[in-house]
Amino acid sequence: MLKRRPQFLYIVLLPLIIAAAGVLSYYTWETASRYEELGELSIARSWLFLANEKVDRIESLIIDSDNAVFRLVDLADPASFRERWLPIVERISPSVRAVMILKADLELVEYVSRAAQREQPQFLRLFRKHIAPEIEVDALTTEQLRHLHTTINGTSYLISYMVTTYEGETFVIALHHDTGYLVREEFPRLVGNEEGGAYLNIVDEDSRRIFGDSLAQVADYLVGQRFPTTLYRWRLQVAPKDAPLLQEQARRREFNKAAMIALSVAIMLVGVGFLLYAIVQERRLNALKSDFIANVSHELKTPLSAVRMFGEMLLTQRIANEQKRKQYLEIIVREAETLSALIENVLDFAALERGKQTYAPEEAAIDEIVSRAVETVRHRVEGSEITMFVAESTPRVLVDAQAVLLATINLLDNALKYGEGTPIDVNIDVQQREIAISVRDRGPGIPRGEVRRVFDRFYRVRRPGQHQRGSGIGLSLVKHIADAHGGRAWADNAPDGGAVVSFSVALDARGRGRRLESEPRLPDPRESVSS
């Protein structure tokens, strides 16, 4: 149950981290979007201020014209209005096309128009039928200026009107503004199509353009403002000239924002993945170290037990003959050599782990070093035939002879352990830039999928129902020695059965000599190697 708990924690932790990354991404997106909206709102407010200023100018023009006309009306003599207004109409109210003075029941008292004679009756009929019913005389306060903006048969009409009294009688004064004149003459002057870095236009309730160009292409940055009292069925729209650029920048910001958040989440998840991988690898390494301690203890105990047992037999002098005595002494020496080799491996590996492993380069013959290793191992074991093949003209190179000897012995020990008593071949091959030492057995070989792992620290090939002796650090030392000598280490299965494990040293004596004298490179934990 205890072994399952860490795995359970990983299963629970990963979704929680992903959920946290999602929540963080959401709030990051929301915050960025909010700041972007605040920026857009600031832009919109600046353009809204411009729109309000333009609307106020148009409103003021119309209302000033209304007041100027209303001041000319004399209800004591309505007929005199024509003579007072028409001479100065272009100066005080150029947009006013007609003026009507009506009683409370909207009966016409006086009608003055600047239109052609034939158009005047047509407008009066239209006024009585469509406009007059919308004028709420009873709801108005005296001297209160009101406006009626309506569309009749596709034509826009603006009527300004005011209720007033004279000698106890109620009158309505109504002005007809020429909206066409406003669009043609006043809007270009008061609004302008381009001003202050902005595009402007005026549209009706159905978004049909009354004045200016279409702003559909900059709709995302469009600000509209209705006319509050006069042309209230129309609205003025404003958009910045650089709106297309702003739209492109907004799209780019959206993409960059999404990309940065996605990248951040990906980096976070990758980091979590590496963390989990490192935890798993650390657990695996700790388990391998525990196995290593157990294996080393076992490997130390076995030869020590043999040495003790045969030593005690010799000490008690319970030996049948001199031949048996010599046999026991050979066993003690052989087990002592095995014990010595194991301790030497462990000490070398400990120095390697602490970064204190050093090498003493000297010019030596590789074939002689390998021959010594073969003879050393041959004295330790019985039953395995070891054959050595040496290439012609093997050159002398700058190496640490003791290190190469140790690497070769480790290859031979590996072949003896896993070769199951089969013949062993040792081959020295001189190549273009290196000398390769290969040891081949004729055992079951390396299981498929584990070839790359044989050089991992503490790793040992496991087969069902078998227990192989060894510490799991032999091939790790081989690889490090090969790397320190500018070579490499590799393993493979022979086509006709058995495993071939090899390492090489570089032929460049001067270059390798400098490398050997420098601080050796520690093995990457992810490259942890062993047998």
Short mmCIF file of C-alpha atoms in Angstrom, two decimals:
data_model
loop_
_atom_site.label_atom_id
_atom_site.label_comp_id
_atom_site.label_asym_id
_atom_site.label_seq_id
_atom_site.Cartn_x
_atom_site.Cartn_y
_atom_site.Cartn_z
CA MET A 1 0.00 0.00 0.00
CA LEU A 2 2.90 2.33 0.82
CA LYS A 3 4.41 1.78 -2.62
CA ARG A 4 1.21 2.81 -4.31
CA ARG A 5 0.88 6.06 -2.41
CA PRO A 6 3.47 8.08 -4.44
CA GLN A 7 1.94 6.85 -7.68
CA PHE A 8 -1.49 7.85 -6.39
CA LEU A 9 -0.10 11.29 -5.52
CA TYR A 10 1.26 11.70 -9.06
CA ILE A 11 -2.10 10.71 -10.54
CA VAL A 12 -3.87 13.30 -8.38
CA LEU A 13 -1.16 15.97 -8.63
CA LEU A 14 -0.95 16.15 -12.42
CA PRO A 15 -4.68 16.95 -13.01
CA LEU A 16 -4.53 19.51 -10.19
CA ILE A 17 -1.54 21.23 -11.79
CA ILE A 18 -3.26 21.19 -15.19
CA ALA A 19 -6.40 22.65 -13.59
CA ALA A 20 -4.32 25.32 -11.85
CA ALA A 21 -2.64 26.16 -15.16
CA GLY A 22 -6.08 26.46 -16.75
CA VAL A 23 -7.33 28.77 -14.00
CA LEU A 24 -4.18 30.87 -14.22
CA SER A 25 -4.55 31.08 -18.01
CA TYR A 26 -8.21 32.13 -17.65
CA TYR A 27 -7.47 34.93 -15.21
CA THR A 28 -4.44 36.03 -17.23
CA TRP A 29 -6.63 36.22 -20.32
CA GLU A 30 -9.34 38.07 -18.40
CA THR A 31 -6.86 40.58 -16.99
CA ALA A 32 -5.26 41.21 -20.37
CA SER A 33 -8.69 41.56 -21.98
CA ARG A 34 -9.79 43.99 -19.28
CA TYR A 35 -6.75 46.18 -19.78
CA GLU A 36 -7.37 46.04 -23.52
CA GLU A 37 -10.99 47.04 -23.00
CA LEU A 38 -9.89 49.94 -20.80
CA GLY A 39 -7.58 51.08 -23.57
CA GLU A 40 -10.34 50.82 -26.15
CA LEU A 41 -12.72 52.62 -23.79
CA SER A 42 -10.23 55.46 -23.42
CA ILE A 43 -10.02 55.74 -27.22
CA ALA A 44 -13.80 55.61 -27.50
CA ARG A 45 -14.22 58.38 -24.93
CA SER A 46 -11.86 60.66 -26.80
CA TRP A 47 -13.76 60.15 -30.06
CA LEU A 48 -17.10 60.44 -28.25
CA PHE A 49 -16.00 63.85 -27.02
CA LEU A 50 -15.36 64.86 -30.65
CA ALA A 51 -18.76 63.49 -31.70
CA ASN A 52 -20.54 65.43 -28.93
CA GLU A 53 -18.77 68.61 -29.97
CA LYS A 54 -19.93 68.20 -33.60
CA VAL A 55 -23.49 67.35 -32.56
CA ASP A 56 -23.61 70.41 -30.27
CA ARG A 57 -22.51 72.67 -33.12
CA ILE A 58 -25.29 71.41 -35.40
CA GLU A 59 -27.86 71.60 -32.60
CA SER A 60 -26.78 75.15 -31.77
CA LEU A 61 -27.07 76.21 -35.43
CA ILE A 62 -30.65 74.95 -35.68
CA ILE A 63 -31.76 76.31 -32.30
CA ASP A 64 -30.14 79.72 -32.94
CA SER A 65 -32.02 79.89 -36.25
CA ASP A 66 -35.27 78.99 -34.47
CA ASN A 67 -34.85 81.68 -31.84
CA ALA A 68 -33.91 84.31 -34.43
CA VAL A 69 -37.11 83.54 -36.38
CA PHE A 70 -39.36 83.37 -33.29
CA ARG A 71 -38.20 86.85 -32.26
CA LEU A 72 -39.44 88.27 -35.56
CA VAL A 73 -43.02 87.01 -35.08
CA ASP A 74 -45.48 89.70 -33.94
CA LEU A 75 -48.82 88.09 -33.04
CA ALA A 76 -50.47 91.53 -33.00
CA ASP A 77 -49.75 91.74 -36.72
CA PRO A 78 -48.93 88.24 -38.11
CA ALA A 79 -49.04 89.47 -41.71
CA SER A 80 -46.06 91.74 -41.09
CA PHE A 81 -43.79 88.74 -40.52
CA ARG A 82 -43.19 88.28 -44.25
CA GLU A 83 -41.64 91.73 -44.64
CA ARG A 84 -39.46 91.37 -41.54
CA TRP A 85 -38.14 87.83 -42.24
CA LEU A 86 -37.64 87.33 -45.97
CA PRO A 87 -35.07 90.11 -46.46
CA ILE A 88 -32.76 88.73 -43.76
CA VAL A 89 -33.53 85.00 -44.01
CA GLU A 90 -30.16 84.08 -45.55
CA ARG A 91 -28.36 85.74 -42.69
CA ILE A 92 -30.32 84.58 -39.66
CA SER A 93 -31.97 81.30 -40.72
CA PRO A 94 -30.73 79.94 -44.05
CA SER A 95 -32.01 76.41 -43.29
CA VAL A 96 -35.61 77.54 -42.54
CA ARG A 97 -37.76 76.99 -45.61
CA ALA A 98 -41.20 77.95 -44.30
CA VAL A 99 -42.87 79.50 -41.22
CA MET A 100 -46.45 78.82 -40.12
CA ILE A 101 -48.44 80.67 -37.48
CA LEU A 102 -51.33 78.49 -36.23
CA LYS A 103 -54.08 78.73 -33.70
CA ALA A 104 -54.43 76.18 -30.88
CA ASP A 105 -56.61 73.96 -33.11
CA LEU A 106 -53.81 74.20 -35.74
CA GLU A 107 -55.91 76.43 -38.00
CA LEU A 108 -53.52 78.34 -40.26
CA VAL A 109 -53.20 82.05 -39.47
CA GLU A 110 -50.13 82.98 -41.55
CA TYR A 111 -47.91 80.99 -43.90
CA VAL A 112 -44.62 82.31 -45.28
CA SER A 113 -42.53 80.07 -47.53
CA ARG A 114 -39.38 80.41 -49.58
CA ALA A 115 -40.45 77.54 -51.84
CA ALA A 116 -41.79 77.91 -55.34
CA GLN A 117 -45.44 78.89 -55.61
CA ARG A 118 -46.57 75.46 -56.79
CA GLU A 119 -44.76 73.67 -53.94
CA GLN A 120 -46.38 75.66 -51.16
CA PRO A 121 -49.86 73.98 -51.30
CA GLN A 122 -48.24 70.55 -51.48
CA PHE A 123 -46.29 71.12 -48.26
CA LEU A 124 -49.39 72.52 -46.49
CA ARG A 125 -51.39 69.42 -47.37
CA LEU A 126 -48.54 67.17 -46.17
CA PHE A 127 -48.22 69.23 -42.97
CA ARG A 128 -51.94 68.99 -42.12
CA LYS A 129 -52.10 65.25 -42.91
CA HIS A 130 -48.88 63.89 -41.45
CA ILE A 131 -47.09 66.46 -39.29
CA ALA A 132 -49.82 68.42 -37.49
CA PRO A 133 -51.27 65.31 -35.75
CA GLU A 134 -47.89 64.71 -34.07
CA ILE A 135 -47.75 68.20 -32.54
CA GLU A 136 -48.99 67.95 -28.95
CA VAL A 137 -50.21 71.46 -28.25
CA ASP A 138 -51.84 70.77 -24.89
CA ALA A 139 -48.73 69.03 -23.49
CA LEU A 140 -46.41 71.95 -24.20
CA THR A 141 -45.40 74.68 -21.84
CA THR A 142 -45.64 78.21 -23.15
CA GLU A 143 -42.49 79.47 -24.85
CA GLN A 144 -41.01 75.91 -24.82
CA LEU A 145 -39.08 75.08 -27.99
CA ARG A 146 -39.69 71.60 -29.36
CA HIS A 147 -38.64 69.72 -32.49
CA LEU A 148 -40.31 67.08 -34.60
CA HIS A 149 -38.04 64.96 -36.79
CA THR A 150 -39.84 62.52 -39.04
CA THR A 151 -39.59 60.77 -42.39
CA ILE A 152 -42.49 60.90 -44.83
CA ASN A 153 -42.38 59.06 -48.14
CA GLY A 154 -38.63 58.69 -47.85
CA THR A 155 -38.03 62.40 -47.21
CA SER A 156 -36.74 63.70 -43.89
CA TYR A 157 -38.58 66.63 -42.29
CA LEU A 158 -37.48 68.74 -39.32
CA ILE A 159 -40.14 70.95 -37.71
CA SER A 160 -39.33 73.38 -34.89
CA TYR A 161 -42.36 74.64 -32.99
CA MET A 162 -43.30 76.61 -29.92
CA VAL A 163 -46.59 77.45 -28.15
CA THR A 164 -47.18 81.06 -27.14
CA THR A 165 -50.16 83.19 -26.07
CA TYR A 166 -51.43 86.59 -27.05
CA GLU A 167 -54.40 88.36 -25.39
CA GLY A 168 -55.49 85.06 -23.83
CA GLU A 169 -55.40 83.13 -27.11
CA THR A 170 -52.98 80.25 -27.78
CA PHE A 171 -50.88 80.19 -30.93
CA VAL A 172 -48.39 77.70 -32.37
CA ILE A 173 -45.42 78.91 -34.37
CA ALA A 174 -43.87 76.15 -36.53
CA LEU A 175 -40.73 76.33 -38.67
CA HIS A 176 -39.89 73.93 -41.48
CA HIS A 177 -36.10 73.33 -41.78
CA ASP A 178 -34.74 72.19 -45.12
CA THR A 179 -32.79 69.04 -44.15
CA GLY A 180 -31.38 68.86 -47.66
CA TYR A 181 -29.82 72.28 -47.18
CA LEU A 182 -28.35 71.19 -43.85
CA VAL A 183 -26.78 68.12 -45.46
CA ARG A 184 -25.44 70.01 -48.49
CA GLU A 185 -24.25 73.25 -46.91
CA GLU A 186 -23.99 73.07 -43.15
CA PHE A 187 -22.76 69.53 -42.50
CA PRO A 188 -19.59 69.87 -44.61
CA ARG A 189 -18.78 73.08 -42.75
CA LEU A 190 -19.72 71.98 -39.24
CA VAL A 191 -18.90 68.28 -39.41
CA GLY A 192 -16.41 67.75 -42.18
CA ASN A 193 -15.60 64.30 -43.49
CA GLU A 194 -12.11 64.18 -41.98
CA GLU A 195 -11.04 66.20 -38.99
CA GLY A 196 -8.70 65.73 -36.06
CA GLY A 197 -7.44 62.39 -37.31
CA ALA A 198 -10.99 61.04 -37.54
CA TYR A 199 -13.54 59.91 -40.11
CA LEU A 200 -17.11 61.21 -39.59
CA ASN A 201 -20.51 60.53 -41.14
CA ILE A 202 -24.22 60.84 -40.30
CA VAL A 203 -26.68 57.98 -40.66
CA ASP A 204 -30.40 57.46 -40.01
CA GLU A 205 -32.12 54.88 -37.82
CA ASP A 206 -31.67 52.20 -40.48
CA SER A 207 -27.92 53.00 -40.72
CA ARG A 208 -28.40 54.53 -44.18
CA ARG A 209 -25.80 57.18 -44.84
CA ILE A 210 -27.11 60.76 -44.87
CA PHE A 211 -23.73 62.43 -45.03
CA GLY A 212 -20.13 61.26 -45.32
CA ASP A 213 -18.48 58.03 -46.39
CA SER A 214 -19.16 54.49 -45.28
CA LEU A 215 -17.36 53.49 -42.07
CA ALA A 216 -18.24 49.79 -42.22
CA GLN A 217 -14.57 48.86 -42.62
CA VAL A 218 -13.75 50.40 -39.22
CA ALA A 219 -16.89 49.27 -37.40
CA ASP A 220 -14.91 47.90 -34.42
CA TYR A 221 -13.76 51.41 -33.49
CA LEU A 222 -16.94 53.28 -34.44
CA VAL A 223 -18.44 55.72 -31.92
CA GLY A 224 -21.98 57.08 -32.46
CA GLN A 225 -23.86 59.97 -30.89
CA ARG A 226 -27.53 60.84 -31.56
CA PHE A 227 -28.74 64.40 -31.96
CA PRO A 228 -30.57 64.92 -28.65
CA THR A 229 -33.32 67.42 -29.57
CA THR A 230 -33.32 68.44 -33.23
CA LEU A 231 -32.39 65.71 -35.76
CA TYR A 232 -32.99 62.99 -33.19
CA ARG A 233 -33.62 60.28 -35.80
CA TRP A 234 -30.09 60.71 -37.05
CA ARG A 235 -26.78 60.02 -35.37
CA LEU A 236 -23.26 61.20 -35.98
CA GLN A 237 -20.56 58.52 -36.16
CA VAL A 238 -16.84 58.96 -35.60
CA ALA A 239 -13.93 56.55 -36.21
CA PRO A 240 -10.16 57.14 -36.05
CA LYS A 241 -8.30 57.31 -39.33
CA ASP A 242 -5.88 54.66 -38.11
CA ALA A 243 -8.74 52.28 -37.21
CA PRO A 244 -7.57 49.63 -39.75
CA LEU A 245 -4.14 49.68 -38.11
CA LEU A 246 -5.76 49.49 -34.67
CA GLN A 247 -7.85 46.52 -35.81
CA GLU A 248 -4.76 44.76 -37.13
CA GLN A 249 -2.91 45.50 -33.89
CA ALA A 250 -5.88 44.19 -31.89
CA ARG A 251 -5.90 40.95 -33.89
CA ARG A 252 -2.16 40.67 -33.41
CA ARG A 253 -2.53 41.30 -29.69
CA GLU A 254 -5.19 38.60 -29.46
CA PHE A 255 -2.91 36.15 -31.24
CA ASN A 256 0.13 37.13 -29.17
CA LYS A 257 -1.90 36.95 -25.98
CA ALA A 258 -3.19 33.48 -26.81
CA ALA A 259 0.27 32.38 -27.96
CA MET A 260 2.00 33.67 -24.82
CA ILE A 261 -0.56 32.06 -22.52
CA ALA A 262 -0.35 28.79 -24.46
CA LEU A 263 3.45 28.96 -24.35
CA SER A 264 3.41 29.70 -20.60
CA VAL A 265 1.06 26.81 -19.95
CA ALA A 266 3.13 24.54 -22.18
CA ILE A 267 6.34 25.53 -20.38
CA MET A 268 4.60 24.99 -17.05
CA LEU A 269 3.36 21.57 -18.08
CA VAL A 270 6.71 20.64 -19.57
CA GLY A 271 8.36 21.74 -16.33
CA VAL A 272 5.92 19.67 -14.35
CA GLY A 273 6.55 16.76 -16.70
CA PHE A 274 10.30 17.06 -16.20
CA LEU A 275 9.79 17.36 -12.46
CA LEU A 276 7.68 14.21 -12.39
CA TYR A 277 10.19 12.51 -14.67
CA ALA A 278 13.03 13.55 -12.34
CA ILE A 279 11.08 12.27 -9.34
CA VAL A 280 10.44 8.95 -11.05
CA GLN A 281 14.06 8.72 -12.13
CA GLU A 282 15.22 9.60 -8.63
CA ARG A 283 12.99 6.90 -7.17
CA ARG A 284 14.28 4.47 -9.76
CA LEU A 285 17.88 5.46 -9.00
CA ASN A 286 17.29 5.10 -5.27
CA ALA A 287 15.84 1.64 -5.85
CA LEU A 288 18.86 0.76 -8.01
CA LYS A 289 21.19 2.04 -5.29
CA SER A 290 19.40 -0.11 -2.74
CA ASP A 291 19.83 -3.09 -5.07
CA PHE A 292 23.46 -2.09 -5.54
CA ILE A 293 24.11 -2.12 -1.77
CA ALA A 294 22.40 -5.48 -1.46
CA ASN A 295 24.31 -6.89 -4.43
CA VAL A 296 27.66 -5.58 -3.23
CA SER A 297 26.98 -6.98 0.22
CA HIS A 298 26.19 -10.33 -1.35
CA GLU A 299 29.24 -10.17 -3.64
CA LEU A 300 31.48 -9.36 -0.67
CA LYS A 301 29.95 -12.05 1.51
CA THR A 302 30.37 -14.90 -0.99
CA PRO A 303 34.17 -14.73 -1.49
CA LEU A 304 34.71 -13.83 2.18
CA SER A 305 32.77 -16.92 3.22
CA ALA A 306 34.86 -19.10 0.91
CA VAL A 307 38.12 -17.54 2.13
CA ARG A 308 37.07 -18.01 5.75
CA MET A 309 35.90 -21.60 5.26
CA PHE A 310 38.99 -22.83 3.42
CA GLY A 311 41.25 -20.79 5.70
CA GLU A 312 39.74 -22.45 8.76
CA MET A 313 40.19 -25.87 7.15
CA LEU A 314 43.86 -25.10 6.50
CA LEU A 315 44.25 -23.72 10.04
CA THR A 316 42.86 -26.89 11.63
CA GLN A 317 45.14 -28.95 9.36
CA ARG A 318 42.25 -31.22 8.36
CA ILE A 319 43.63 -31.77 4.85
CA ALA A 320 43.92 -35.21 3.38
CA ASN A 321 47.03 -34.49 1.30
CA GLU A 322 49.27 -31.78 -0.10
CA GLN A 323 47.29 -31.64 -3.34
CA LYS A 324 44.10 -30.70 -1.43
CA ARG A 325 46.03 -28.09 0.51
CA LYS A 326 47.26 -26.53 -2.73
CA GLN A 327 43.73 -26.61 -4.17
CA TYR A 328 42.35 -24.81 -1.11
CA LEU A 329 45.07 -22.19 -1.31
CA GLU A 330 44.26 -21.61 -5.01
CA ILE A 331 40.59 -21.16 -4.10
CA ILE A 332 41.50 -18.66 -1.39
CA VAL A 333 43.72 -16.70 -3.79
CA ARG A 334 41.07 -16.75 -6.54
CA GLU A 335 38.31 -15.55 -4.19
CA ALA A 336 40.66 -12.91 -2.79
CA GLU A 337 41.31 -11.65 -6.32
CA THR A 338 37.57 -11.58 -6.97
CA LEU A 339 37.07 -9.65 -3.74
CA SER A 340 39.91 -7.29 -4.62
CA ALA A 341 38.47 -6.62 -8.10
CA LEU A 342 35.04 -5.89 -6.65
CA ILE A 343 36.46 -3.50 -4.04
CA GLU A 344 38.55 -1.80 -6.72
CA ASN A 345 35.43 -1.30 -8.86
CA VAL A 346 33.50 0.13 -5.93
CA LEU A 347 36.34 2.50 -4.99
CA ASP A 348 36.74 3.65 -8.60
CA PHE A 349 33.01 4.20 -8.89
CA ALA A 350 32.94 6.16 -5.60
CA ALA A 351 35.78 8.38 -6.85
CA LEU A 352 33.89 8.83 -10.10
CA GLU A 353 30.71 9.88 -8.26
CA ARG A 354 32.66 12.43 -6.19
CA GLY A 355 34.40 13.80 -9.27
CA LYS A 356 37.81 12.84 -7.96
CA GLN A 357 38.69 10.16 -10.50
CA THR A 358 42.03 10.97 -12.13
CA TYR A 359 44.10 9.27 -14.80
CA ALA A 360 47.86 9.00 -15.33
CA PRO A 361 48.48 8.87 -19.09
CA GLU A 362 51.52 7.08 -20.44
CA GLU A 363 52.46 5.58 -23.76
CA ALA A 364 51.50 1.92 -23.78
CA ALA A 365 50.62 -0.96 -26.10
CA ILE A 366 46.93 -1.77 -26.00
CA ASP A 367 47.50 -5.44 -26.94
CA GLU A 368 49.79 -5.93 -23.95
CA ILE A 369 47.23 -4.38 -21.58
CA VAL A 370 44.44 -6.55 -22.95
CA SER A 371 46.66 -9.65 -22.76
CA ARG A 372 47.32 -8.95 -19.08
CA ALA A 373 43.57 -8.61 -18.48
CA VAL A 374 42.90 -11.93 -20.20
CA GLU A 375 45.56 -13.69 -18.13
CA THR A 376 44.22 -12.13 -14.92
CA VAL A 377 40.69 -13.31 -15.61
CA ARG A 378 41.79 -16.69 -16.91
CA HIS A 379 43.38 -17.46 -13.53
CA ARG A 380 40.14 -16.60 -11.75
CA VAL A 381 37.76 -18.83 -13.62
CA GLU A 382 37.53 -22.34 -14.83
CA GLY A 383 35.50 -23.83 -17.64
CA SER A 384 35.39 -20.84 -20.03
CA GLU A 385 37.70 -20.70 -23.02
CA ILE A 386 39.06 -17.21 -23.75
CA THR A 387 40.53 -16.54 -27.19
CA MET A 388 42.31 -13.28 -28.07
CA PHE A 389 42.54 -11.80 -31.60
CA VAL A 390 44.95 -8.90 -32.14
CA ALA A 391 45.17 -6.75 -35.27
CA GLU A 392 48.55 -6.45 -36.95
CA SER A 393 50.68 -3.37 -36.21
CA THR A 394 48.77 -2.25 -33.16
CA PRO A 395 50.23 1.21 -32.36
CA ARG A 396 51.22 2.49 -28.95
CA VAL A 397 48.94 5.25 -27.61
CA LEU A 398 48.79 7.59 -24.65
CA VAL A 399 46.45 5.97 -22.12
CA ASP A 400 46.09 5.20 -18.44
CA ALA A 401 47.15 1.55 -18.59
CA GLN A 402 45.53 0.66 -15.26
CA ALA A 403 42.21 2.20 -16.34
CA VAL A 404 42.20 0.35 -19.68
CA LEU A 405 43.13 -2.85 -17.84
CA LEU A 406 40.20 -2.35 -15.44
CA ALA A 407 37.79 -1.66 -18.35
CA THR A 408 38.89 -4.83 -20.16
CA ILE A 409 38.58 -6.95 -17.00
CA ASN A 410 35.06 -5.60 -16.49
CA LEU A 411 34.13 -6.59 -20.07
CA LEU A 412 35.50 -10.08 -19.44
CA ASP A 413 33.68 -10.37 -16.10
CA ASN A 414 30.46 -9.32 -17.84
CA ALA A 415 30.97 -12.01 -20.50
CA LEU A 416 31.69 -14.65 -17.86
CA LYS A 417 28.55 -13.76 -15.90
CA TYR A 418 26.15 -13.70 -18.82
CA GLY A 419 27.88 -16.06 -21.26
CA GLU A 420 26.92 -19.08 -19.13
CA GLY A 421 30.28 -20.83 -19.59
CA THR A 422 30.42 -20.41 -23.39
CA PRO A 423 33.69 -19.54 -25.21
CA ILE A 424 34.73 -15.89 -25.07
CA ASP A 425 36.46 -13.98 -27.88
CA VAL A 426 38.53 -10.84 -27.24
CA ASN A 427 39.20 -8.76 -30.34
CA ILE A 428 41.47 -5.71 -30.79
CA ASP A 429 40.63 -3.72 -33.94
CA VAL A 430 42.63 -0.72 -35.17
CA GLN A 431 40.35 1.74 -36.94
CA GLN A 432 40.97 5.14 -38.52
CA ARG A 433 40.76 7.22 -35.36
CA GLU A 434 40.50 4.72 -32.54
CA ILE A 435 41.41 1.30 -31.23
CA ALA A 436 38.40 -0.84 -30.29
CA ILE A 437 38.44 -3.65 -27.71
CA SER A 438 35.48 -6.03 -28.06
CA VAL A 439 34.52 -9.01 -25.88
CA ARG A 440 32.03 -11.51 -27.22
CA ASP A 441 30.31 -14.41 -25.48
CA ARG A 442 28.00 -17.03 -26.94
CA GLY A 443 25.31 -16.90 -24.29
CA PRO A 444 21.63 -15.88 -24.68
CA GLY A 445 22.59 -12.29 -25.54
CA ILE A 446 21.06 -9.03 -24.38
CA PRO A 447 17.25 -8.93 -24.24
CA ARG A 448 15.60 -6.84 -26.95
CA GLY A 449 15.03 -3.27 -25.80
CA GLU A 450 17.75 -3.37 -23.13
CA VAL A 451 20.84 -2.89 -25.29
CA ARG A 452 20.97 0.82 -24.56
CA ARG A 453 20.55 0.29 -20.83
CA VAL A 454 23.47 -2.05 -20.20
CA PHE A 455 25.73 0.96 -19.49
CA ASP A 456 23.28 2.50 -16.97
CA ARG A 457 24.53 2.78 -13.43
CA PHE A 458 23.38 -0.09 -11.21
CA TYR A 459 21.54 -1.74 -14.11
CA ARG A 460 21.79 -5.49 -14.53
CA VAL A 461 20.12 -7.67 -17.12
CA ARG A 462 17.47 -9.75 -15.40
CA ARG A 463 16.13 -13.05 -16.64
CA PRO A 464 13.23 -14.97 -15.09
CA GLY A 465 14.38 -17.61 -12.63
CA GLN A 466 18.02 -16.47 -12.69
CA HIS A 467 20.08 -14.39 -10.29
CA GLN A 468 23.28 -12.98 -11.71
CA ARG A 469 26.01 -11.85 -9.41
CA GLY A 470 27.49 -8.39 -9.86
CA SER A 471 27.22 -4.85 -8.54
CA GLY A 472 25.83 -3.15 -11.65
CA ILE A 473 28.72 -0.67 -11.94
CA GLY A 474 31.22 -2.52 -14.13
CA LEU A 475 30.06 -1.28 -17.52
CA SER A 476 29.44 2.15 -16.03
CA LEU A 477 33.17 2.39 -15.37
CA VAL A 478 33.91 1.06 -18.86
CA LYS A 479 31.91 3.84 -20.45
CA HIS A 480 33.50 6.53 -18.32
CA ILE A 481 37.02 5.26 -19.03
CA ALA A 482 36.23 5.17 -22.77
CA ASP A 483 34.85 8.74 -22.68
CA ALA A 484 37.91 9.96 -20.77
CA HIS A 485 40.17 8.44 -23.44
CA GLY A 486 38.27 10.12 -26.29
CA GLY A 487 36.53 6.90 -27.23
CA ARG A 488 33.11 5.39 -26.77
CA ALA A 489 31.33 2.32 -25.40
CA TRP A 490 28.64 0.27 -27.12
CA ALA A 491 26.92 -3.11 -27.05
CA ASP A 492 25.00 -5.31 -29.46
CA ASN A 493 23.94 -8.90 -30.09
CA ALA A 494 25.96 -11.03 -32.48
CA PRO A 495 24.05 -12.33 -35.54
CA ASP A 496 24.77 -15.97 -34.64
CA GLY A 497 24.09 -15.59 -30.91
CA GLY A 498 25.71 -14.06 -27.90
CA ALA A 499 26.48 -10.48 -26.87
CA VAL A 500 29.31 -8.20 -28.03
CA VAL A 501 30.31 -5.42 -25.64
CA SER A 502 33.03 -2.98 -26.74
CA PHE A 503 34.88 0.19 -25.89
CA SER A 504 37.50 2.24 -27.70
CA VAL A 505 40.33 4.71 -27.05
CA ALA A 506 41.41 7.47 -29.43
CA LEU A 507 44.57 7.23 -31.52
CA ASP A 508 45.32 10.96 -31.19
CA ALA A 509 47.94 10.64 -28.47
CA ARG A 510 48.66 14.34 -27.99
CA GLY A 511 45.02 15.38 -27.96
CA ARG A 512 44.01 12.56 -25.68
CA GLY A 513 46.95 13.25 -23.41
CA ARG A 514 45.71 16.78 -22.78
CA ARG A 515 42.21 15.45 -22.11
CA LEU A 516 43.43 12.79 -19.65
CA GLU A 517 45.43 15.36 -17.70
CA SER A 518 42.39 17.63 -17.34
CA GLU A 519 39.50 17.15 -14.94
CA PRO A 520 37.44 14.21 -16.26
CA ARG A 521 33.82 14.78 -17.26
CA LEU A 522 31.34 13.38 -14.79
CA PRO A 523 28.73 11.10 -16.37
CA ASP A 524 25.31 12.62 -16.88
CA PRO A 525 22.87 10.96 -14.43
CA ARG A 526 20.57 10.36 -17.40
CA GLU A 527 23.41 8.42 -19.04
CA SER A 528 24.00 6.36 -15.87
CA VAL A 529 25.82 3.23 -17.02
CA SER A 530 26.56 -0.19 -15.60
CA SER A 531 26.55 -3.98 -15.88
#
